[in-house]
XYZ file of C-alpha atoms in Angstrom:
146
model
C 15.576 -8.132 28.841
C 14.799 -11.179 26.757
C 17.839 -13.502 26.545
C 17.251 -14.227 22.846
C 17.129 -10.493 22.073
C 20.313 -9.908 24.083
C 22.079 -12.733 22.230
C 20.896 -11.349 18.877
C 22.041 -7.820 19.760
C 25.466 -9.036 20.913
C 25.858 -10.996 17.672
C 25.011 -7.951 15.563
C 27.413 -5.776 17.549
C 30.251 -8.324 17.392
C 29.938 -8.782 13.607
C 29.737 -5.046 12.886
C 32.463 -3.158 11.063
C 34.726 -1.674 13.766
C 34.846 1.895 12.452
C 31.153 1.992 11.586
C 30.154 0.870 15.105
C 32.530 3.288 16.838
C 31.327 6.221 14.710
C 27.672 5.318 15.317
C 28.173 5.164 19.063
C 30.201 8.379 19.257
C 27.426 10.298 17.443
C 24.834 9.286 20.057
C 24.020 10.943 23.346
C 23.784 7.586 25.137
C 25.271 7.574 28.654
C 28.957 6.742 28.625
C 29.628 6.454 32.385
C 30.858 3.054 33.552
C 33.307 1.300 35.839
C 35.478 -1.606 34.753
C 34.998 -5.139 35.986
C 37.526 -6.429 33.431
C 39.437 -3.961 31.270
C 39.772 -4.857 27.568
C 42.273 -7.651 27.055
C 43.170 -9.725 24.025
C 43.216 -13.507 24.082
C 42.805 -16.351 21.650
C 39.991 -18.801 20.975
C 40.218 -22.132 19.168
C 37.888 -22.223 16.161
C 36.371 -25.542 15.169
C 34.886 -26.685 11.891
C 33.063 -29.758 10.653
C 34.057 -31.987 7.767
C 31.480 -31.393 5.020
C 29.599 -29.039 7.401
C 27.937 -32.032 9.099
C 30.760 -34.467 9.861
C 33.263 -34.770 12.660
C 34.623 -31.648 14.333
C 38.219 -30.584 13.888
C 40.310 -27.624 15.075
C 40.708 -25.032 12.320
C 43.015 -22.727 14.254
C 43.041 -19.854 16.712
C 41.670 -16.325 16.339
C 42.341 -13.289 18.502
C 39.426 -12.105 20.607
C 39.350 -8.959 22.747
C 36.928 -8.991 25.675
C 35.866 -6.805 28.546
C 33.188 -6.419 31.203
C 31.893 -3.230 32.749
C 29.247 -2.013 35.143
C 26.806 0.890 34.850
C 24.366 2.321 37.389
C 26.162 0.418 40.128
C 24.879 -3.070 39.331
C 24.115 -3.579 35.623
C 26.834 -5.624 33.920
C 27.656 -5.557 30.219
C 30.055 -7.841 28.353
C 31.855 -7.308 25.056
C 33.526 -9.887 22.798
C 34.564 -9.661 19.156
C 37.069 -11.206 16.801
C 40.107 -9.112 15.980
C 42.125 -6.816 18.214
C 39.997 -3.681 18.614
C 39.664 -2.869 22.334
C 37.517 0.222 21.671
C 34.966 -1.902 19.832
C 34.519 -4.356 22.718
C 34.149 -1.460 25.163
C 31.299 -0.095 23.041
C 29.751 -3.566 22.739
C 29.851 -3.953 26.535
C 28.330 -0.480 27.013
C 25.544 -1.249 24.536
C 24.927 -4.579 26.276
C 24.644 -2.896 29.666
C 22.497 -0.015 28.368
C 20.181 -2.535 26.704
C 19.352 -3.855 30.161
C 18.068 -0.439 31.243
C 15.389 1.925 29.974
C 17.821 2.850 27.167
C 17.016 -0.366 25.259
C 14.880 1.380 22.636
C 17.514 4.075 22.110
C 20.247 1.463 21.640
C 18.056 -0.448 19.171
C 17.152 2.708 17.233
C 20.556 4.413 17.212
C 22.956 1.448 17.069
C 21.411 -1.965 16.347
C 19.002 -0.999 13.551
C 21.637 0.868 11.479
C 24.028 -2.080 11.955
C 21.353 -4.515 10.741
C 20.718 -2.352 7.664
C 24.445 -2.183 6.917
C 24.835 -5.952 7.366
C 21.883 -6.562 5.056
C 23.423 -4.325 2.359
C 26.779 -6.099 2.682
C 25.129 -9.507 2.453
C 23.209 -8.428 -0.663
C 26.422 -7.147 -2.299
C 28.216 -10.423 -1.508
C 25.305 -12.413 -2.953
C 25.303 -10.306 -6.143
C 29.066 -10.690 -6.499
C 28.824 -14.454 -6.067
C 25.930 -14.628 -8.539
C 27.960 -12.667 -11.118
C 30.764 -15.238 -10.957
C 28.486 -18.280 -10.948
C 29.381 -20.994 -13.440
C 26.792 -23.505 -14.679
C 28.208 -26.894 -15.569
C 26.432 -29.355 -17.825
C 27.141 -32.727 -19.356
C 26.580 -33.504 -22.996
C 25.345 -36.973 -23.836
C 26.955 -38.481 -26.922
C 23.959 -40.456 -28.111
C 25.534 -43.888 -27.779
C 23.608 -46.561 -25.910
């Protein structure tokens, strides 16, 4: 599997709405047999920002991140990470990651990734429309004095 595609898929899965992803996965007939390498556990990660988006880095704070790793078909490893505290979500992310490295890649894309991309696109459009509706245009009036 292409590393860029895997990274993209993991990003889409991690950013997905928890309930939407879990419901999508549960409605599929994708294989659900696995063995744990690392059961879901919750930790924290330091988040960094940049002053003015381009300046020096600084620590914003910590966020909770569940993670897990599992194995399917004896040797294919999948990893799951996401912000929040939902252990079921990271298990599904790890399963999708592992299945994407098998002949199930097209099924995972069709049944899970594509609907998540559509949902993310709709949410982004709604956020853009909401921001546009509250946009304020500022202007300066010149008094005519030289």
